[in-house]
mmCIF file of C-alpha atoms in Angstrom:
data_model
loop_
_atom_site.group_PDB
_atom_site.id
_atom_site.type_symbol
_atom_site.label_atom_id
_atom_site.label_comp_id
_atom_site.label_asym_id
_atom_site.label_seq_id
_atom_site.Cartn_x
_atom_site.Cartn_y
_atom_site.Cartn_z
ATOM 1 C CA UNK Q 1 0.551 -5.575 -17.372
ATOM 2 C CA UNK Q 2 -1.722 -6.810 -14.206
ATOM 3 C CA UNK Q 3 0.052 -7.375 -10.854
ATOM 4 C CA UNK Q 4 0.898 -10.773 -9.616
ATOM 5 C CA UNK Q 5 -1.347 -12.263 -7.536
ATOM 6 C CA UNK Q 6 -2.068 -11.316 -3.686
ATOM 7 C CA UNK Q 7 -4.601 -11.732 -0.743
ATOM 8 C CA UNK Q 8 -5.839 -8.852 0.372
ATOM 9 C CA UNK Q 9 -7.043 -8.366 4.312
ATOM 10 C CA UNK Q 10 -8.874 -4.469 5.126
ATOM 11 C CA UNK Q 11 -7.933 -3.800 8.538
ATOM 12 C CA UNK Q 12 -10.482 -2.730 11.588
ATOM 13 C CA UNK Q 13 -8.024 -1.801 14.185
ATOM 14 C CA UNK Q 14 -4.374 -1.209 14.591
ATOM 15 C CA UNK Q 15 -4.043 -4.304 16.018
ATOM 16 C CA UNK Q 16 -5.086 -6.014 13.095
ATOM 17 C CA UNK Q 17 -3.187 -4.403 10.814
ATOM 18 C CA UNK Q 18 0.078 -5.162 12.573
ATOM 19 C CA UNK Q 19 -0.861 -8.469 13.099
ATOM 20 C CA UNK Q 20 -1.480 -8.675 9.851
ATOM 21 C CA UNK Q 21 1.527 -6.797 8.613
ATOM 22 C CA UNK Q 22 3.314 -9.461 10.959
ATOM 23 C CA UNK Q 23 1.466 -12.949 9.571
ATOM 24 C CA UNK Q 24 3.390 -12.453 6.302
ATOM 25 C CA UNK Q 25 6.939 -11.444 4.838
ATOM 26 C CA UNK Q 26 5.578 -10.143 1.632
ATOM 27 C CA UNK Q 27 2.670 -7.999 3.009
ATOM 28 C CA UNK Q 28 2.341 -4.436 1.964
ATOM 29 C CA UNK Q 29 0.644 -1.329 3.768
ATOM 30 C CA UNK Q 30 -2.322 0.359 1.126
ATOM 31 C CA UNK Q 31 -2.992 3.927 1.943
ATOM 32 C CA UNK Q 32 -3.007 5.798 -0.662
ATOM 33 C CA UNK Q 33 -1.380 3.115 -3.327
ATOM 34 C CA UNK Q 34 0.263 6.181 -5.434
ATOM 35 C CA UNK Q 35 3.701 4.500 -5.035
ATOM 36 C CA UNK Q 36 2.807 1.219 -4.370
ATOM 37 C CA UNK Q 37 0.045 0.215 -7.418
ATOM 38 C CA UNK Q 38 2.414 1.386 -9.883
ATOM 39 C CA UNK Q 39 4.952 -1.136 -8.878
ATOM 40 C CA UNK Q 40 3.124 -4.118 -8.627
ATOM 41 C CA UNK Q 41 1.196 -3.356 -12.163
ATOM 42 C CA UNK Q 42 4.349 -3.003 -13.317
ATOM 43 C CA UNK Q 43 5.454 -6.275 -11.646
ATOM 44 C CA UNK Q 44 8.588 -3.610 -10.375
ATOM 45 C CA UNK Q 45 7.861 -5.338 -6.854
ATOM 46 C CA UNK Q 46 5.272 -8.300 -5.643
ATOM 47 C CA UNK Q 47 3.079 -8.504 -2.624
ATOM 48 C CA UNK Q 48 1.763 -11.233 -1.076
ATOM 49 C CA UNK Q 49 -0.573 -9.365 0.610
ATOM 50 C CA UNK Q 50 -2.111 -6.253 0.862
ATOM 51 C CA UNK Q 51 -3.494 -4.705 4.326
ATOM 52 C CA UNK Q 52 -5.877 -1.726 3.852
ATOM 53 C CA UNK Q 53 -4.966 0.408 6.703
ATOM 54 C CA UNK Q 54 -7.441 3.172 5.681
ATOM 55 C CA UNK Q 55 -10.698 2.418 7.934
ATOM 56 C CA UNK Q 56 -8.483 1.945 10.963
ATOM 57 C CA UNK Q 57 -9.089 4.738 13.693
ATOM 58 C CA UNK Q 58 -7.200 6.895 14.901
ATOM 59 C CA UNK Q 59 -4.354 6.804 11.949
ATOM 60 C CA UNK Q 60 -5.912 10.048 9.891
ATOM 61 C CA UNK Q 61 -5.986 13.941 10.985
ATOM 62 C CA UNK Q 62 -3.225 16.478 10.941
ATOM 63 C CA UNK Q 63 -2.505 18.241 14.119
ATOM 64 C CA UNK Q 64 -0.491 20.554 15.551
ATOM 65 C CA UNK Q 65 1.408 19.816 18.843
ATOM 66 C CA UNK Q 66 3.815 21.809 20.984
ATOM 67 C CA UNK Q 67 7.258 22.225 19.405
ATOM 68 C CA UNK Q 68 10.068 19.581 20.621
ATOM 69 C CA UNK Q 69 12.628 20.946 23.239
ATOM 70 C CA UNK Q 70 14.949 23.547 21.655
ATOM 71 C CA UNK Q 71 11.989 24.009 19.110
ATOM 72 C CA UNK Q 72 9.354 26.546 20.088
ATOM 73 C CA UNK Q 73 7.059 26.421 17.223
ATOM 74 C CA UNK Q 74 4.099 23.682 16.908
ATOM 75 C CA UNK Q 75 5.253 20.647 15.093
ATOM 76 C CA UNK Q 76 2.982 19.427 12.291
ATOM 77 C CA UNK Q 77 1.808 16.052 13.034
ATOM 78 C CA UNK Q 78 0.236 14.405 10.205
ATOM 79 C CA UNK Q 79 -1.295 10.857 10.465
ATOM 80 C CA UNK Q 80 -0.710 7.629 8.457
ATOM 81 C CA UNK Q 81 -3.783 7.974 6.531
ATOM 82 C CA UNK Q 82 -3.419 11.372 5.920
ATOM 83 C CA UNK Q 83 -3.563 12.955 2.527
ATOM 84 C CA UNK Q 84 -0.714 15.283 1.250
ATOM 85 C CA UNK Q 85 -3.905 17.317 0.360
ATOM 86 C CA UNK Q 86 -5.058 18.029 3.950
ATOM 87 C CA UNK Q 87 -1.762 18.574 5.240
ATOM 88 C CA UNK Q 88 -0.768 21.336 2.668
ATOM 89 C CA UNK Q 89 -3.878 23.213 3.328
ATOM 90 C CA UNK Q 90 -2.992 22.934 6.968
ATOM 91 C CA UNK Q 91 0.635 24.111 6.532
ATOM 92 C CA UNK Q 92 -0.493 26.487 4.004
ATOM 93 C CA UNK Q 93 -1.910 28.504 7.608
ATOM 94 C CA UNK Q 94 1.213 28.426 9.136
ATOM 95 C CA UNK Q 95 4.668 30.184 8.059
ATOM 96 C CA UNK Q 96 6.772 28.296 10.481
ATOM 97 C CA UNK Q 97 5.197 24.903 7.854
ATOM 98 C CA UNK Q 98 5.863 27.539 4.676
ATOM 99 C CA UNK Q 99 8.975 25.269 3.624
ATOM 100 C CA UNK Q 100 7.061 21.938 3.770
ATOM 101 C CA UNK Q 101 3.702 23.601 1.882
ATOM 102 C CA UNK Q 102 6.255 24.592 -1.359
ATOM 103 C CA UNK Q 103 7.157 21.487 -1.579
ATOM 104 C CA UNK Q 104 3.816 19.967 -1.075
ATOM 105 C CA UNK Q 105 2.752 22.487 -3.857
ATOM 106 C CA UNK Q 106 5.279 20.250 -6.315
ATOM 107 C CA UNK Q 107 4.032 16.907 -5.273
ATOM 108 C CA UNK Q 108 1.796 15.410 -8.848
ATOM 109 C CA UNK Q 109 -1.397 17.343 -9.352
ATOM 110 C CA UNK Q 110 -3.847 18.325 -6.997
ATOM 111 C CA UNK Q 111 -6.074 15.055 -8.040
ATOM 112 C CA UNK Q 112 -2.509 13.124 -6.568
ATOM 113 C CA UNK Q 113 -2.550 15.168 -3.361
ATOM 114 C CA UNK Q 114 -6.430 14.304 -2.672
ATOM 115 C CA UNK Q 115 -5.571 10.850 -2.595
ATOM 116 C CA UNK Q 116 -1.354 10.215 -1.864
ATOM 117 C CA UNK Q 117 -0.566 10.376 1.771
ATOM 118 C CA UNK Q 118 2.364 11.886 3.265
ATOM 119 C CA UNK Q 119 3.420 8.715 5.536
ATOM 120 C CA UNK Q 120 3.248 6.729 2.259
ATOM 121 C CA UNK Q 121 6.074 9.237 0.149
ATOM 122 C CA UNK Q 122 8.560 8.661 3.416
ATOM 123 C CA UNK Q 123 7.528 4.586 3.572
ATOM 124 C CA UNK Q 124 8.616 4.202 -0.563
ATOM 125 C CA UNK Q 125 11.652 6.592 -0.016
ATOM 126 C CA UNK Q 126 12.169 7.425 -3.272
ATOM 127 C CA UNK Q 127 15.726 9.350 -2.803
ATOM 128 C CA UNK Q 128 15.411 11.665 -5.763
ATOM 129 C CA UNK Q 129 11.651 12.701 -4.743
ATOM 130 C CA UNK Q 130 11.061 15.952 -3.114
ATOM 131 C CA UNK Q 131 10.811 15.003 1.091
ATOM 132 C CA UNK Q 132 14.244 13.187 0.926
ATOM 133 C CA UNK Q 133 15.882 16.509 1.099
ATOM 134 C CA UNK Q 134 13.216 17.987 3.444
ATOM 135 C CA UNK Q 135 13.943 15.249 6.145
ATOM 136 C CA UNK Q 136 17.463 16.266 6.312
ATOM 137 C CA UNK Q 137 16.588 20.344 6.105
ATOM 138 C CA UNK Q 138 13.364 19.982 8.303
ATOM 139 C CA UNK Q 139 14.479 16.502 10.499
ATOM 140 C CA UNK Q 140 11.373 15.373 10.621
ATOM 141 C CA UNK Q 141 10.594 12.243 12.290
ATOM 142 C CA UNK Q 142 8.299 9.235 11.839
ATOM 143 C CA UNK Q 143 6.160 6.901 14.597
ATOM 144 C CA UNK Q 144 6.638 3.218 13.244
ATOM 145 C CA UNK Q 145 4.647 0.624 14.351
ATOM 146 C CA UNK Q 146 5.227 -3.249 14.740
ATOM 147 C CA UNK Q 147 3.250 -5.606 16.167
ATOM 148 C CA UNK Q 148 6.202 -6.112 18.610
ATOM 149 C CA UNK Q 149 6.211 -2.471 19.951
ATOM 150 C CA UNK Q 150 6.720 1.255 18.978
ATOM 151 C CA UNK Q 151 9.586 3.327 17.950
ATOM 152 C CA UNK Q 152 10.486 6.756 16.877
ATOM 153 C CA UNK Q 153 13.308 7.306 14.214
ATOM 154 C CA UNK Q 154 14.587 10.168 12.412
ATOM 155 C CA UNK Q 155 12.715 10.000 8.664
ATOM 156 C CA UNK Q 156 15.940 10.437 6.987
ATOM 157 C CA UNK Q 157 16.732 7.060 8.016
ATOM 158 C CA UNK Q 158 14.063 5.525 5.713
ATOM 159 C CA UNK Q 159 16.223 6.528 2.926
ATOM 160 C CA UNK Q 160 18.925 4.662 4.466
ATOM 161 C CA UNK Q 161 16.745 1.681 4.908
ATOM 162 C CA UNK Q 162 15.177 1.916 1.584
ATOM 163 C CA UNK Q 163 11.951 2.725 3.066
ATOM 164 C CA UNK Q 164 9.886 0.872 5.805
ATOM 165 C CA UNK Q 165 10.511 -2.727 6.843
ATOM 166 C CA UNK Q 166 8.793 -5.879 6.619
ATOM 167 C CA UNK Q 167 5.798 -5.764 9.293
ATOM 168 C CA UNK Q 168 6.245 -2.164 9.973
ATOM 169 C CA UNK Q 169 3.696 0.833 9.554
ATOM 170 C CA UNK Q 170 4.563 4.176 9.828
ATOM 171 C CA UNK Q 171 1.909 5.545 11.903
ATOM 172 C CA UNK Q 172 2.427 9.309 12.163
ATOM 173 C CA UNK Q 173 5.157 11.687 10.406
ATOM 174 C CA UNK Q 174 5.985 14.688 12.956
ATOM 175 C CA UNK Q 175 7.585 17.620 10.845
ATOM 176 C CA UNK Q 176 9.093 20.803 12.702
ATOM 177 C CA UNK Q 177 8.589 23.892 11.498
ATOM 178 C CA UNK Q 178 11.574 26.883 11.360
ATOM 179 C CA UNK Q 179 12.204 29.311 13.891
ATOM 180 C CA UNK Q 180 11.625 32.544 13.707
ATOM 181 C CA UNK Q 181 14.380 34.580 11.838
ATOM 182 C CA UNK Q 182 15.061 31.564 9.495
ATOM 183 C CA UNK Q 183 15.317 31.751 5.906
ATOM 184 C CA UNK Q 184 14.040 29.072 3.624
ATOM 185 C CA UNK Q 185 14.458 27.853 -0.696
ATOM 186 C CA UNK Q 186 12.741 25.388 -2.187
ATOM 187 C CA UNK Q 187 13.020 24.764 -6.063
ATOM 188 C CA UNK Q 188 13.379 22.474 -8.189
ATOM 189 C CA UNK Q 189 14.009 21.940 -12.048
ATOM 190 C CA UNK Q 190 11.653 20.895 -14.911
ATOM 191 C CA UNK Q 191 7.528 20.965 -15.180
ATOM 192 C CA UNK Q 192 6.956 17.344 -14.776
ATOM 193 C CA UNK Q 193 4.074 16.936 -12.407
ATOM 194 C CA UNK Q 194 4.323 13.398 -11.735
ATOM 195 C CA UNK Q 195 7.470 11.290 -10.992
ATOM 196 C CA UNK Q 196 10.907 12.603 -10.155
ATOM 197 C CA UNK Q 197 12.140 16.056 -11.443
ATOM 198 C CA UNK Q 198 15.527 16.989 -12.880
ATOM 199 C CA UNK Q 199 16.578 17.506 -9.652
ATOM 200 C CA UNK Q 200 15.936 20.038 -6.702
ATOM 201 C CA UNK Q 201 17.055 21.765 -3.669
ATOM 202 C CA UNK Q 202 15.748 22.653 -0.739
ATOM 203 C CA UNK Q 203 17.817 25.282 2.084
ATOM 204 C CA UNK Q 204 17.380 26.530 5.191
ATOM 205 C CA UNK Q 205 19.453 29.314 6.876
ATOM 206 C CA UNK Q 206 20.271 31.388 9.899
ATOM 207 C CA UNK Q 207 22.004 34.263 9.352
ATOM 208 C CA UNK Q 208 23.814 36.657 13.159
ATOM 209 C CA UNK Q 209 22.705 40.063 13.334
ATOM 210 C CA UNK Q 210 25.827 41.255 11.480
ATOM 211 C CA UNK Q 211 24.877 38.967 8.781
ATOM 212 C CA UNK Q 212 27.418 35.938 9.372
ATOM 213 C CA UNK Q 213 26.618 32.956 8.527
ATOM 214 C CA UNK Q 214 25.067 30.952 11.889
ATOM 215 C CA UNK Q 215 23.778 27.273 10.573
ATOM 216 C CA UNK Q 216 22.730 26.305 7.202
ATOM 217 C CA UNK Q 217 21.773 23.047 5.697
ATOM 218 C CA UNK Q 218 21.817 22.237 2.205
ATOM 219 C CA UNK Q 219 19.906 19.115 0.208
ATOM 220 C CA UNK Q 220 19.319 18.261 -2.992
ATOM 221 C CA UNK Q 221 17.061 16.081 -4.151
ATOM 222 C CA UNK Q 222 18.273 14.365 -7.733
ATOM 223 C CA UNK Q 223 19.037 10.985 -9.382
ATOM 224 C CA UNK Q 224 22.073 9.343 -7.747
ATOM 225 C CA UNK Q 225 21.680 11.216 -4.316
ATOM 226 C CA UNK Q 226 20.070 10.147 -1.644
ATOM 227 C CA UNK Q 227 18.611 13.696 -0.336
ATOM 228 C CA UNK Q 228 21.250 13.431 2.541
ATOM 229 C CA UNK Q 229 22.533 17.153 3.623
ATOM 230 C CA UNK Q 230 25.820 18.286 1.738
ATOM 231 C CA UNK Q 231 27.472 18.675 5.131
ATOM 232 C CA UNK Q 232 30.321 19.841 3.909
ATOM 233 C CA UNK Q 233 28.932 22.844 1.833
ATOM 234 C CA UNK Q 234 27.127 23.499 4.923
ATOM 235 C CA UNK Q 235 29.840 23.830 6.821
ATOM 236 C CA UNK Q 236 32.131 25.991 4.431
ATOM 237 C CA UNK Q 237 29.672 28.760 4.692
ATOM 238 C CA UNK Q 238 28.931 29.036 8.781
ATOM 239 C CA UNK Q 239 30.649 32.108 10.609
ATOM 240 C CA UNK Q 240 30.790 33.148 6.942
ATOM 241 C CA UNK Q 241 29.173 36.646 5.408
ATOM 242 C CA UNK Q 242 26.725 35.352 2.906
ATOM 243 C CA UNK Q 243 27.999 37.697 0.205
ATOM 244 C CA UNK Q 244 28.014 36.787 -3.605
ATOM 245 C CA UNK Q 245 31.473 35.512 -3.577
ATOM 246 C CA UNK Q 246 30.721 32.996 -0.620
ATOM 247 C CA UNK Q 247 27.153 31.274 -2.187
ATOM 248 C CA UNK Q 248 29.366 30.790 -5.510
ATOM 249 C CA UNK Q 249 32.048 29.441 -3.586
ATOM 250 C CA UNK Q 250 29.502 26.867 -1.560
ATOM 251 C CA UNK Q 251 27.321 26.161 -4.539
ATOM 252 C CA UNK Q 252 30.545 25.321 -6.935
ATOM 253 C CA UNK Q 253 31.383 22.788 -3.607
ATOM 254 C CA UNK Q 254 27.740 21.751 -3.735
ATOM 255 C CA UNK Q 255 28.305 20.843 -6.715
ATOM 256 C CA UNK Q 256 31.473 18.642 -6.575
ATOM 257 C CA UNK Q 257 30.551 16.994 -3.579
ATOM 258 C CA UNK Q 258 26.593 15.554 -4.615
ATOM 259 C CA UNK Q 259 26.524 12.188 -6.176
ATOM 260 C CA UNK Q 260 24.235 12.189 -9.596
ATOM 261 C CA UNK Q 261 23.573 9.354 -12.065
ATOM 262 C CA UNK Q 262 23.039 9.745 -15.415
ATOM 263 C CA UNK Q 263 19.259 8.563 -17.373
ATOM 264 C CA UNK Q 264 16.881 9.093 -19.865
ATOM 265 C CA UNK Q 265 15.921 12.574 -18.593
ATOM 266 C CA UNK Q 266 19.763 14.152 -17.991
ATOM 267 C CA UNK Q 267 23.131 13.267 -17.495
ATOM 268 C CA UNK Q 268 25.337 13.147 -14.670
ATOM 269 C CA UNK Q 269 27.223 16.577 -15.482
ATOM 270 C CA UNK Q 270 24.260 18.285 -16.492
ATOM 271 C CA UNK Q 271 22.696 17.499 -12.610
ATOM 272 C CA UNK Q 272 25.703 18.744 -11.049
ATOM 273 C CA UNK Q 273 25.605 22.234 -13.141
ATOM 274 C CA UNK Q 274 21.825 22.039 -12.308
ATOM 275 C CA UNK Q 275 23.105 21.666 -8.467
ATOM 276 C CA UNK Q 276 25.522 24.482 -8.820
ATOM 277 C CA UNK Q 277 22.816 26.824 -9.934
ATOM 278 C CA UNK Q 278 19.909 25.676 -8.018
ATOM 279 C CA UNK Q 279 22.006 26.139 -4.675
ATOM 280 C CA UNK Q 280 23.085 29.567 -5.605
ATOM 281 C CA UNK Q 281 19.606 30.828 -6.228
ATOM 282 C CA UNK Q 282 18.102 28.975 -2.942
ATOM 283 C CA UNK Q 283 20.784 30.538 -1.401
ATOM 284 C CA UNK Q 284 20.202 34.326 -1.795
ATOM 285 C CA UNK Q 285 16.430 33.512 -1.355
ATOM 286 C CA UNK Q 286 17.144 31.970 2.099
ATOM 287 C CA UNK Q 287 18.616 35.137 2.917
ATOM 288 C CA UNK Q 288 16.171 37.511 1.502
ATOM 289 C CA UNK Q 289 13.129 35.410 3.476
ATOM 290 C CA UNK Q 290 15.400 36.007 6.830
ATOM 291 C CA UNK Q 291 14.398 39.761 6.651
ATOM 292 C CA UNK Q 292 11.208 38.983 4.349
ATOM 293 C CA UNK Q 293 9.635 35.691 5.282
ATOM 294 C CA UNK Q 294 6.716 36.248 2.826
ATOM 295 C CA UNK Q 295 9.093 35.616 0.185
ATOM 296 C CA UNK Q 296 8.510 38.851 -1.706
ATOM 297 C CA UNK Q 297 11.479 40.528 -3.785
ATOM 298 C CA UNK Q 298 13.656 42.621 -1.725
ATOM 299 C CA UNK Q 299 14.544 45.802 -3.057
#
């Protein structure tokens, strides 16, 4: 099948693309078109125009700025253009970015990641793709651009929104790394390298020096959840030893409390076992990385 059609308009400034953007209710940002050709082959979603945003200074690069107040690591700061390829080997450097690089790692094949842009995963917002959980563990935020002005918004919002609005352009995606002492989980289910997974879960955890719980937050990423934090889960294990009785007791909770949707790949059950035991194993993990952040076995 061959999309419907559309005019297409390559941008030479950022002006131009939001004006643009702007000129029509049906017009479409192309970066790196890994979400968005797909859909209009598949006549999933039409576009009455397309505006190439990738020969527009300024909107490529990853960087790393000074951490946000409260935050005292650098925050990674990739641009609109920028490929998930160039920011993985850039947060690949850093173990403060160590959560966001495993996920990265899971993100299609390494052909994908040379061309799909990080700004582009957050503007689709597919909820059971990996980042919707990592902008509720990480909070990462997002620059959007309108020809009407600028605003910054947390990224988890996107998912709310079902991804960017009409004349908006996300122009850079600002992701925090962890603080020292913090332990970290990423994993997910299944070996499918492109499209969603069986489902996935990514943790992060602070643990007191006597080994009580301090904060925690706990997303999943599967069909019929929206990668929001399981807030409640979270909250059942702070001021908590994280001993073997209390991650079984917070991952059978996980569990109950995460919406799933049954489809071709699993059912609705089956994701909330997979829940149950994916949380449980992020879980110790977290805690091992809090005294080991390179991730190796503790013995």
């Amino acid at each position: 099948m061959h999309a419907a059609p559309f005019a297409f308009h390559a941008a030479h400034d950022l002006t131009d693309a939001l004006d643009a953007l702007g000129s029509s209710p049906g017009a479409a940002v192309l970066a790196g078109g890994l979400s968005l050709v797909p859909e209009l082959r598949a006549r999933r979603r039409r576009a009455a125009l397309l505006v190439d945003v990738n020969h527009v200074p300024g909107l490529g690069g990853v960087t790393l700025v000074p951490g946000w107040p409260g935050g005292p690591r650098p925050v990674l700061r990739a641009g609109c253009t920028a490929r998930q390829a160039d920011v993985l080997a850039v947060a690949d450097r850093r173990p403060e970015h160590a959560l966001l690089a495993a996920a990265l790692r899971t993100m299609g094949t390494e052909l994908v990641r040379q061309r799909g842009t990080l700004a582009g995963v957050l503007a689709h917002a597919a909820p059971e793709l990996q980042m919707s959980a990592l902008c509720s563990v990480l909070g990462i935020r997002v620059t959007v651009r309108r020809a009407s002005g600028t605003h910054d918004r947390a990224a988890r919002d996107l998912y709310a929104d079902a991804g960017a609005g009409p004349g908006e352009l996300i122009t850079a995606v600002e992701v925090p790394g962890t603080r020292p002492g913090e332990g970290w989980s990423f994993l997910r289910a299944g070996r499918r390298t492109v499209g969603a997974h069986l489902g996935g879960v990514a943790v992060r955890l602070a643990l007191h020096p006597d080994g009580r719980c301090r904060g925690v937050r706990i997303a999943p990423f599967v069909a019929g959840h929206d990668g929001a934090e399981l807030a409640e889960a979270g909250a059942s294990l702070r001021s908590h030893p994280v001993d073997e009785r209390a991650v079984r007791r917070v991952a059978d909770l996980a569990a109950r409390t995460v919406r799933t949707r049954s489809d071709a790949l699993a059912s609705a059950d089956y994701r909330r076992h997979l829940v149950r035991v994916l949380v449980r194993r992020a879980l110790v993990q977290a805690v091992d990385r809090t005294v080991n952040p390179s991730g190796e076995k503790v013995s």
